[in-house]
Amino acid sequence: MTTREGSLEAPTRHPLDWKSAGFYNEAQLDKELERIFEICHGCRRCVNLCTAFPTLFDLVDGSKTLEVDGVSKQDYGKVVDQCYLCDMCYMTKCPYVPPHPWNVDFPHLMLRAKAVKFRKGGVRFRDKLLSSTDAMGRLATIPVVVQFVNAANQSGVVRGVMEKTLGVHKNRVLPEYASAKFRGSAHANASFPARDGKNTPGKVAVFSTCYVNYNEPGIGHDLLKVLAHNEVPATLVEKEACCGMPKLELGDLEAVARSKEANIPVLARLAREGYAILTAVPSCTLMFKQELPLMFPDDPDVKAVAEAMFDPFEYLVLRHKDGLLKTDFRQPLGKVAYHVPCHLRVQNIGQKTRELLEMIPGTRVSTVERCAGHDGTWGVKAEYFENSMKIGRPVFRQMAEPGPDYVSSDCAIAGRHILQGMGETSARKQHPLTLVRIAYGL
């Protein structure tokens, strides 16, 4: 009996067996890395996705045997370090993902390797600091401190010191911290009667996320304005911590579990009360929709939250299908260059943001569906900055080609990265939720 080439079935994911002793066994890990690397070497379809696969193939092609067995196992970590868990190889390229019998889940294998490295103490202080987004946000947004932090991030001298001491690249444009946090200044309107649709709950709970809360609260305010304009009663999640995605990407799975214990009980109560839960950051949405259910497959609260979690544009387009979305747009947007982030693509909901933007009269949307290369904290680090700009180069070019009035991405850090990569441009960077608020004339 021969193994078929490729698979026609939809990709499925196995739960992450992160609590077993074998998960952290280095010999077993190396054996699985070698097995998967052999398959990748024989296929090479993913060579243009990121720098992890070219790194692997260069190691193989530079070895004495020209096969994976010629690559030193000490060099496996070079491949792991280039992976930022975008999931694009799994969702768009690899023909051998489950249910194919070869069972190739490259991102989760990289996650396992990162978890082993973290448990061994092989992670730098810089990486632990950058992934502590909630703690950094609370500290950086203290009055007076916030002005100092923002000024320091704009100073060439300070940035040079940061690169030498912390390994944060001096040329990476960093987001500012807000002087007024979203959670402290938001005005959610819950006064409207809830109108359930066939596809959507009629009331919303907003999980603000670290980024919206500390860096760009305007995104959250615009989401609340759009919901209020559509007479959807909204409330803020009563209590929240970081979703855990930055710690997941670091391999700190115990920290992910702690975030889960802080967030899930609150969110599960809202889910069972009939709320749709919205987050304006695709990585956070994905964390609750996919990663936590794979880490905790037997937890009914995690499952309830995953079923109640929506991307904002997924929710709004479904409201439109329910006949409950207002389309009284007053302001045309002109040309919008729109980027679909990786962590939105892997949610398999289609291009809902594009669908809604194209409803706006006088608006032409040019869509780019490719990884921009920033990828959480990865593109901030000195050793990966050049690669992040290299990966993003085709995106920068495609986003610039229509001569847009607006550059937009559901991932705010990807949008900022793209604007930096485009260089001099008259285009304005705005989040898609802000564009909808502008189009409504709010």
GROMACS .gro file of N, CA and C in nm, residues 48-172:
model
  375
   48ASN      N    1   0.912   3.012  -0.001
   48ASN     CA    2   0.892   3.156  -0.014
   48ASN      C    3   0.804   3.215   0.097
   49LEU      N    4   0.770   3.138   0.198
   49LEU     CA    5   0.678   3.189   0.301
   49LEU      C    6   0.747   3.275   0.405
   50CYS      N    7   0.864   3.234   0.448
   50CYS     CA    8   0.933   3.301   0.558
   50CYS      C    9   1.080   3.264   0.548
   51THR      N   10   1.157   3.290   0.652
   51THR     CA   11   1.300   3.256   0.647
   51THR      C   12   1.331   3.124   0.719
   52ALA      N   13   1.231   3.060   0.782
   52ALA     CA   14   1.256   2.932   0.849
   52ALA      C   15   1.292   2.824   0.746
   53PHE      N   16   1.216   2.819   0.637
   53PHE     CA   17   1.240   2.712   0.539
   53PHE      C   18   1.368   2.734   0.459
   54PRO      N   19   1.398   2.855   0.410
   54PRO     CA   20   1.528   2.875   0.347
   54PRO      C   21   1.645   2.843   0.440
   55THR      N   22   1.630   2.874   0.570
   55THR     CA   23   1.735   2.839   0.666
   55THR      C   24   1.756   2.689   0.671
   56LEU      N   25   1.645   2.613   0.677
   56LEU     CA   26   1.655   2.467   0.677
   56LEU      C   27   1.719   2.415   0.549
   57PHE      N   28   1.672   2.464   0.436
   57PHE     CA   29   1.722   2.413   0.308
   57PHE      C   30   1.869   2.451   0.286
   58ASP      N   31   1.910   2.568   0.333
   58ASP     CA   32   2.052   2.606   0.325
   58ASP      C   33   2.138   2.514   0.410
   59LEU      N   34   2.088   2.477   0.528
   59LEU     CA   35   2.162   2.384   0.613
   59LEU      C   36   2.178   2.248   0.546
   60VAL      N   37   2.071   2.200   0.483
   60VAL     CA   38   2.076   2.071   0.413
   60VAL      C   39   2.171   2.080   0.294
   61ASP      N   40   2.155   2.185   0.214
   61ASP     CA   41   2.237   2.198   0.093
   61ASP      C   42   2.383   2.224   0.123
   62GLY      N   43   2.412   2.273   0.244
   62GLY     CA   44   2.551   2.296   0.283
   62GLY      C   45   2.613   2.182   0.359
   63SER      N   46   2.536   2.075   0.381
   63SER     CA   47   2.588   1.961   0.457
   63SER      C   48   2.666   1.866   0.366
   64LYS      N   49   2.741   1.776   0.426
   64LYS     CA   50   2.824   1.682   0.349
   64LYS      C   51   2.739   1.581   0.272
   65THR      N   52   2.625   1.543   0.329
   65THR     CA   53   2.543   1.441   0.265
   65THR      C   54   2.437   1.500   0.173
   66LEU      N   55   2.415   1.631   0.181
   66LEU     CA   56   2.307   1.698   0.109
   66LEU      C   57   2.170   1.644   0.148
   67GLU      N   58   2.164   1.587   0.267
   67GLU     CA   59   2.039   1.538   0.323
   67GLU      C   60   2.028   1.587   0.467
   68VAL      N   61   1.913   1.568   0.529
   68VAL     CA   62   1.892   1.615   0.666
   68VAL      C   63   1.985   1.547   0.764
   69ASP      N   64   2.023   1.421   0.735
   69ASP     CA   65   2.113   1.350   0.828
   69ASP      C   66   2.252   1.412   0.834
   70GLY      N   67   2.282   1.502   0.740
   70GLY     CA   68   2.410   1.571   0.742
   70GLY      C   69   2.409   1.700   0.821
   71VAL      N   70   2.292   1.739   0.869
   71VAL     CA   71   2.277   1.863   0.946
   71VAL      C   72   2.295   1.833   1.094
   72SER      N   73   2.379   1.909   1.160
   72SER     CA   74   2.399   1.892   1.303
   72SER      C   75   2.271   1.925   1.378
   73LYS      N   76   2.239   1.843   1.477
   73LYS     CA   77   2.118   1.868   1.555
   73LYS      C   78   2.128   1.999   1.633
   74GLN      N   79   2.249   2.044   1.661
   74GLN     CA   80   2.266   2.174   1.726
   74GLN      C   81   2.217   2.288   1.637
   75ASP      N   82   2.215   2.262   1.505
   75ASP     CA   83   2.171   2.365   1.411
   75ASP      C   84   2.020   2.367   1.391
   76TYR      N   85   1.949   2.269   1.446
   76TYR     CA   86   1.803   2.269   1.433
   76TYR      C   87   1.743   2.396   1.492
   77GLY      N   88   1.806   2.446   1.597
   77GLY     CA   89   1.756   2.567   1.663
   77GLY      C   90   1.758   2.689   1.573
   78LYS      N   91   1.846   2.690   1.472
   78LYS     CA   92   1.850   2.802   1.379
   78LYS      C   93   1.720   2.811   1.299
   79VAL      N   94   1.663   2.696   1.268
   79VAL     CA   95   1.536   2.693   1.197
   79VAL      C   96   1.423   2.738   1.291
   80VAL      N   97   1.425   2.686   1.413
   80VAL     CA   98   1.321   2.718   1.512
   80VAL      C   99   1.317   2.868   1.539
   81ASP      N  100   1.434   2.930   1.550
   81ASP     CA  101   1.439   3.073   1.581
   81ASP      C  102   1.382   3.160   1.470
   82GLN      N  103   1.377   3.108   1.348
   82GLN     CA  104   1.324   3.186   1.236
   82GLN      C  105   1.172   3.173   1.222
   83CYS      N  106   1.112   3.083   1.301
   83CYS     CA  107   0.968   3.062   1.292
   83CYS      C  108   0.897   3.149   1.393
   84TYR      N  109   0.798   3.227   1.347
   84TYR     CA  110   0.722   3.314   1.437
   84TYR      C  111   0.577   3.270   1.447
   85LEU      N  112   0.549   3.144   1.410
   85LEU     CA  113   0.419   3.081   1.432
   85LEU      C  114   0.304   3.154   1.363
   86CYS      N  115   0.326   3.193   1.239
   86CYS     CA  116   0.219   3.259   1.164
   86CYS      C  117   0.112   3.160   1.117
   87ASP      N  118   0.150   3.029   1.107
   87ASP     CA  119   0.058   2.921   1.068
   87ASP      C  120   0.032   2.914   0.918
   88MET      N  121   0.098   2.998   0.839
   88MET     CA  122   0.069   3.000   0.696
   88MET      C  123   0.110   2.871   0.626
   89CYS      N  124   0.221   2.810   0.668
   89CYS     CA  125   0.261   2.684   0.604
   89CYS      C  126   0.155   2.578   0.627
   90TYR      N  127   0.102   2.574   0.747
   90TYR     CA  128   0.001   2.473   0.781
   90TYR      C  129  -0.129   2.496   0.704
   91MET      N  130  -0.172   2.621   0.697
   91MET     CA  131  -0.305   2.651   0.644
   91MET      C  132  -0.309   2.670   0.492
   92THR      N  133  -0.197   2.705   0.431
   92THR     CA  134  -0.204   2.741   0.289
   92THR      C  135  -0.112   2.663   0.198
   93LYS      N  136  -0.011   2.595   0.250
   93LYS     CA  137   0.089   2.536   0.162
   93LYS      C  138   0.106   2.385   0.177
   94CYS      N  139   0.119   2.338   0.301
   94CYS     CA  140   0.163   2.200   0.323
   94CYS      C  141   0.056   2.099   0.284
   95PRO      N  142   0.089   2.003   0.195
   95PRO     CA  143  -0.008   1.900   0.156
   95PRO      C  144  -0.011   1.781   0.251
   96TYR      N  145   0.071   1.786   0.357
   96TYR     CA  146   0.086   1.668   0.443
   96TYR      C  147   0.036   1.691   0.585
   97VAL      N  148  -0.046   1.796   0.604
   97VAL     CA  149  -0.102   1.822   0.736
   97VAL      C  150  -0.208   1.716   0.767
   98PRO      N  151  -0.241   1.695   0.895
   98PRO     CA  152  -0.347   1.602   0.929
   98PRO      C  153  -0.478   1.642   0.860
   99PRO      N  154  -0.555   1.546   0.808
   99PRO     CA  155  -0.551   1.402   0.837
   99PRO      C  156  -0.457   1.320   0.750
  100HIS      N  157  -0.367   1.380   0.672
  100HIS     CA  158  -0.269   1.300   0.600
  100HIS      C  159  -0.188   1.217   0.700
  101PRO      N  160  -0.158   1.092   0.668
  101PRO     CA  161  -0.088   1.006   0.764
  101PRO      C  162   0.050   1.055   0.803
  102TRP      N  163   0.112   1.143   0.723
  102TRP     CA  164   0.244   1.193   0.762
  102TRP      C  165   0.236   1.292   0.877
  103ASN      N  166   0.117   1.348   0.900
  103ASN     CA  167   0.091   1.427   1.020
  103ASN      C  168   0.194   1.538   1.040
  104VAL      N  169   0.207   1.624   0.940
  104VAL     CA  170   0.302   1.736   0.949
  104VAL      C  171   0.230   1.859   1.005
  105ASP      N  172   0.269   1.898   1.124
  105ASP     CA  173   0.223   2.024   1.183
  105ASP      C  174   0.348   2.103   1.220
  106PHE      N  175   0.404   2.171   1.120
  106PHE     CA  176   0.529   2.242   1.138
  106PHE      C  177   0.521   2.348   1.248
  107PRO      N  178   0.415   2.433   1.251
  107PRO     CA  179   0.410   2.536   1.355
  107PRO      C  180   0.406   2.477   1.497
  108HIS      N  181   0.330   2.371   1.518
  108HIS     CA  182   0.324   2.315   1.653
  108HIS      C  183   0.452   2.240   1.689
  109LEU      N  184   0.524   2.190   1.590
  109LEU     CA  185   0.655   2.133   1.619
  109LEU      C  186   0.753   2.244   1.660
  110MET      N  187   0.746   2.357   1.591
  110MET     CA  188   0.830   2.471   1.629
  110MET      C  189   0.793   2.521   1.769
  111LEU      N  190   0.663   2.522   1.798
  111LEU     CA  191   0.619   2.562   1.932
  111LEU      C  192   0.674   2.468   2.038
  112ARG      N  193   0.672   2.339   2.009
  112ARG     CA  194   0.728   2.242   2.103
  112ARG      C  195   0.877   2.268   2.126
  113ALA      N  196   0.950   2.294   2.018
  113ALA     CA  197   1.093   2.323   2.032
  113ALA      C  198   1.117   2.450   2.112
  114LYS      N  199   1.033   2.550   2.091
  114LYS     CA  200   1.045   2.674   2.168
  114LYS      C  201   1.015   2.649   2.316
  115ALA      N  202   0.918   2.562   2.344
  115ALA     CA  203   0.883   2.531   2.483
  115ALA      C  204   0.998   2.457   2.553
  116VAL      N  205   1.063   2.367   2.480
  116VAL     CA  206   1.179   2.297   2.536
  116VAL      C  207   1.292   2.396   2.565
  117LYS      N  208   1.316   2.487   2.472
  117LYS     CA  209   1.420   2.589   2.492
  117LYS      C  210   1.388   2.676   2.612
  118PHE      N  211   1.261   2.715   2.625
  118PHE     CA  212   1.223   2.801   2.738
  118PHE      C  213   1.242   2.727   2.869
  119ARG      N  214   1.201   2.602   2.875
  119ARG     CA  215   1.213   2.526   3.000
  119ARG      C  216   1.359   2.506   3.039
  120LYS      N  217   1.448   2.499   2.940
  120LYS     CA  218   1.592   2.484   2.968
  120LYS      C  219   1.656   2.615   3.010
  121GLY      N  220   1.582   2.725   3.005
  121GLY     CA  221   1.640   2.854   3.040
  121GLY      C  222   1.717   2.918   2.927
  122GLY      N  223   1.683   2.882   2.803
  122GLY     CA  224   1.759   2.933   2.689
  122GLY      C  225   1.702   3.060   2.627
  123VAL      N  226   1.611   3.127   2.699
  123VAL     CA  227   1.546   3.247   2.647
  123VAL      C  228   1.604   3.371   2.713
  124ARG      N  229   1.631   3.473   2.634
  124ARG     CA  230   1.693   3.596   2.684
  124ARG      C  231   1.595   3.679   2.766
  125PHE      N  232   1.650   3.763   2.853
  125PHE     CA  233   1.568   3.857   2.931
  125PHE      C  234   1.489   3.947   2.838
  126ARG      N  235   1.549   3.991   2.728
  126ARG     CA  236   1.482   4.076   2.629
  126ARG      C  237   1.352   4.013   2.580
  127ASP      N  238   1.358   3.883   2.551
  127ASP     CA  239   1.241   3.814   2.498
  127ASP      C  240   1.131   3.802   2.603
  128LYS      N  241   1.169   3.776   2.727
  128LYS     CA  242   1.071   3.770   2.834
  128LYS      C  243   1.007   3.907   2.857
  129LEU      N  244   1.087   4.012   2.845
  129LEU     CA  245   1.037   4.148   2.865
  129LEU      C  246   0.939   4.187   2.755
  130LEU      N  247   0.977   4.165   2.630
  130LEU     CA  248   0.893   4.206   2.518
  130LEU      C  249   0.761   4.130   2.516
  131SER      N  250   0.762   4.007   2.563
  131SER     CA  251   0.639   3.927   2.563
  131SER      C  252   0.550   3.954   2.683
  132SER      N  253   0.597   4.037   2.776
  132SER     CA  254   0.516   4.074   2.893
  132SER      C  255   0.440   4.202   2.862
  133THR      N  256   0.352   4.194   2.762
  133THR     CA  257   0.288   4.315   2.709
  133THR      C  258   0.199   4.384   2.812
  134ASP      N  259   0.132   4.308   2.895
  134ASP     CA  260   0.043   4.366   2.995
  134ASP      C  261   0.124   4.441   3.101
  135ALA      N  262   0.231   4.376   3.151
  135ALA     CA  263   0.313   4.439   3.254
  135ALA      C  264   0.383   4.563   3.200
  136MET      N  265   0.437   4.554   3.078
  136MET     CA  266   0.503   4.669   3.018
  136MET      C  267   0.405   4.783   2.995
  137GLY      N  268   0.284   4.749   2.952
  137GLY     CA  269   0.183   4.852   2.929
  137GLY      C  270   0.144   4.925   3.055
  138ARG      N  271   0.125   4.850   3.163
  138ARG     CA  272   0.088   4.914   3.290
  138ARG      C  273   0.197   5.009   3.338
  139LEU      N  274   0.324   4.967   3.321
  139LEU     CA  275   0.435   5.051   3.365
  139LEU      C  276   0.452   5.173   3.275
  140ALA      N  277   0.446   5.151   3.144
  140ALA     CA  278   0.475   5.258   3.048
  140ALA      C  279   0.368   5.365   3.045
  141THR      N  280   0.245   5.332   3.086
  141THR     CA  281   0.136   5.429   3.078
  141THR      C  282   0.111   5.502   3.209
  142ILE      N  283   0.202   5.487   3.305
  142ILE     CA  284   0.193   5.567   3.427
  142ILE      C  285   0.212   5.715   3.388
  143PRO      N  286   0.130   5.808   3.441
  143PRO     CA  287   0.148   5.950   3.409
  143PRO      C  288   0.293   5.994   3.430
  144VAL      N  289   0.340   6.081   3.344
  144VAL     CA  290   0.479   6.130   3.339
  144VAL      C  291   0.570   6.026   3.276
  145VAL      N  292   0.561   5.898   3.324
  145VAL     CA  293   0.643   5.791   3.266
  145VAL      C  294   0.613   5.776   3.118
  146VAL      N  295   0.485   5.788   3.081
  146VAL     CA  296   0.447   5.766   2.942
  146VAL      C  297   0.514   5.866   2.849
  147GLN      N  298   0.525   5.992   2.892
  147GLN     CA  299   0.592   6.092   2.809
  147GLN      C  300   0.742   6.059   2.793
  148PHE      N  301   0.801   6.012   2.901
  148PHE     CA  302   0.943   5.977   2.896
  148PHE      C  303   0.966   5.858   2.803
  149VAL      N  304   0.881   5.756   2.815
  149VAL     CA  305   0.897   5.636   2.732
  149VAL      C  306   0.881   5.670   2.584
  150ASN      N  307   0.779   5.749   2.551
  150ASN     CA  308   0.757   5.784   2.411
  150ASN      C  309   0.870   5.869   2.355
  151ALA      N  310   0.922   5.960   2.437
  151ALA     CA  311   1.035   6.042   2.392
  151ALA      C  312   1.159   5.957   2.372
  152ALA      N  313   1.181   5.864   2.463
  152ALA     CA  314   1.299   5.776   2.453
  152ALA      C  315   1.292   5.690   2.327
  153ASN      N  316   1.172   5.642   2.293
  153ASN     CA  317   1.157   5.558   2.175
  153ASN      C  318   1.179   5.635   2.045
  154GLN      N  319   1.174   5.769   2.053
  154GLN     CA  320   1.198   5.852   1.936
  154GLN      C  321   1.342   5.903   1.929
  155SER      N  322   1.420   5.879   2.032
  155SER     CA  323   1.556   5.931   2.040
  155SER      C  324   1.656   5.835   1.977
  156GLY      N  325   1.733   5.884   1.880
  156GLY     CA  326   1.833   5.801   1.815
  156GLY      C  327   1.939   5.752   1.912
  157VAL      N  328   1.977   5.836   2.007
  157VAL     CA  329   2.079   5.798   2.104
  157VAL      C  330   2.027   5.686   2.194
  158VAL      N  331   1.906   5.706   2.246
  158VAL     CA  332   1.848   5.604   2.334
  158VAL      C  333   1.825   5.474   2.259
  159ARG      N  334   1.780   5.483   2.136
  159ARG     CA  335   1.755   5.362   2.058
  159ARG      C  336   1.883   5.287   2.029
  160GLY      N  337   1.992   5.360   2.012
  160GLY     CA  338   2.122   5.294   1.994
  160GLY      C  339   2.161   5.216   2.118
  161VAL      N  340   2.136   5.275   2.233
  161VAL     CA  341   2.166   5.207   2.359
  161VAL      C  342   2.074   5.085   2.375
  162MET      N  343   1.946   5.100   2.340
  162MET     CA  344   1.852   4.989   2.350
  162MET      C  345   1.895   4.872   2.262
  163GLU      N  346   1.949   4.902   2.145
  163GLU     CA  347   1.993   4.794   2.057
  163GLU      C  348   2.111   4.718   2.119
  164LYS      N  349   2.205   4.792   2.176
  164LYS     CA  350   2.323   4.728   2.234
  164LYS      C  351   2.293   4.651   2.361
  165THR      N  352   2.200   4.703   2.443
  165THR     CA  353   2.173   4.641   2.572
  165THR      C  354   2.059   4.539   2.569
  166LEU      N  355   1.953   4.573   2.494
  166LEU     CA  356   1.834   4.486   2.493
  166LEU      C  357   1.820   4.406   2.364
  167GLY      N  358   1.886   4.452   2.258
  167GLY     CA  359   1.870   4.382   2.130
  167GLY      C  360   1.744   4.421   2.057
  168VAL      N  361   1.692   4.543   2.083
  168VAL     CA  362   1.577   4.597   2.009
  168VAL      C  363   1.634   4.685   1.897
  169HIS      N  364   1.605   4.653   1.774
  169HIS     CA  365   1.669   4.721   1.661
  169HIS      C  366   1.639   4.870   1.663
  170LYS      N  367   1.743   4.949   1.643
  170LYS     CA  368   1.730   5.094   1.654
  170LYS      C  369   1.643   5.155   1.545
  171ASN      N  370   1.627   5.086   1.433
  171ASN     CA  371   1.549   5.142   1.322
  171ASN      C  372   1.403   5.097   1.320
  172ARG      N  373   1.367   5.008   1.411
  172ARG     CA  374   1.227   4.964   1.414
  172ARG      C  375   1.140   5.074   1.472
   0.00000   0.00000   0.00000
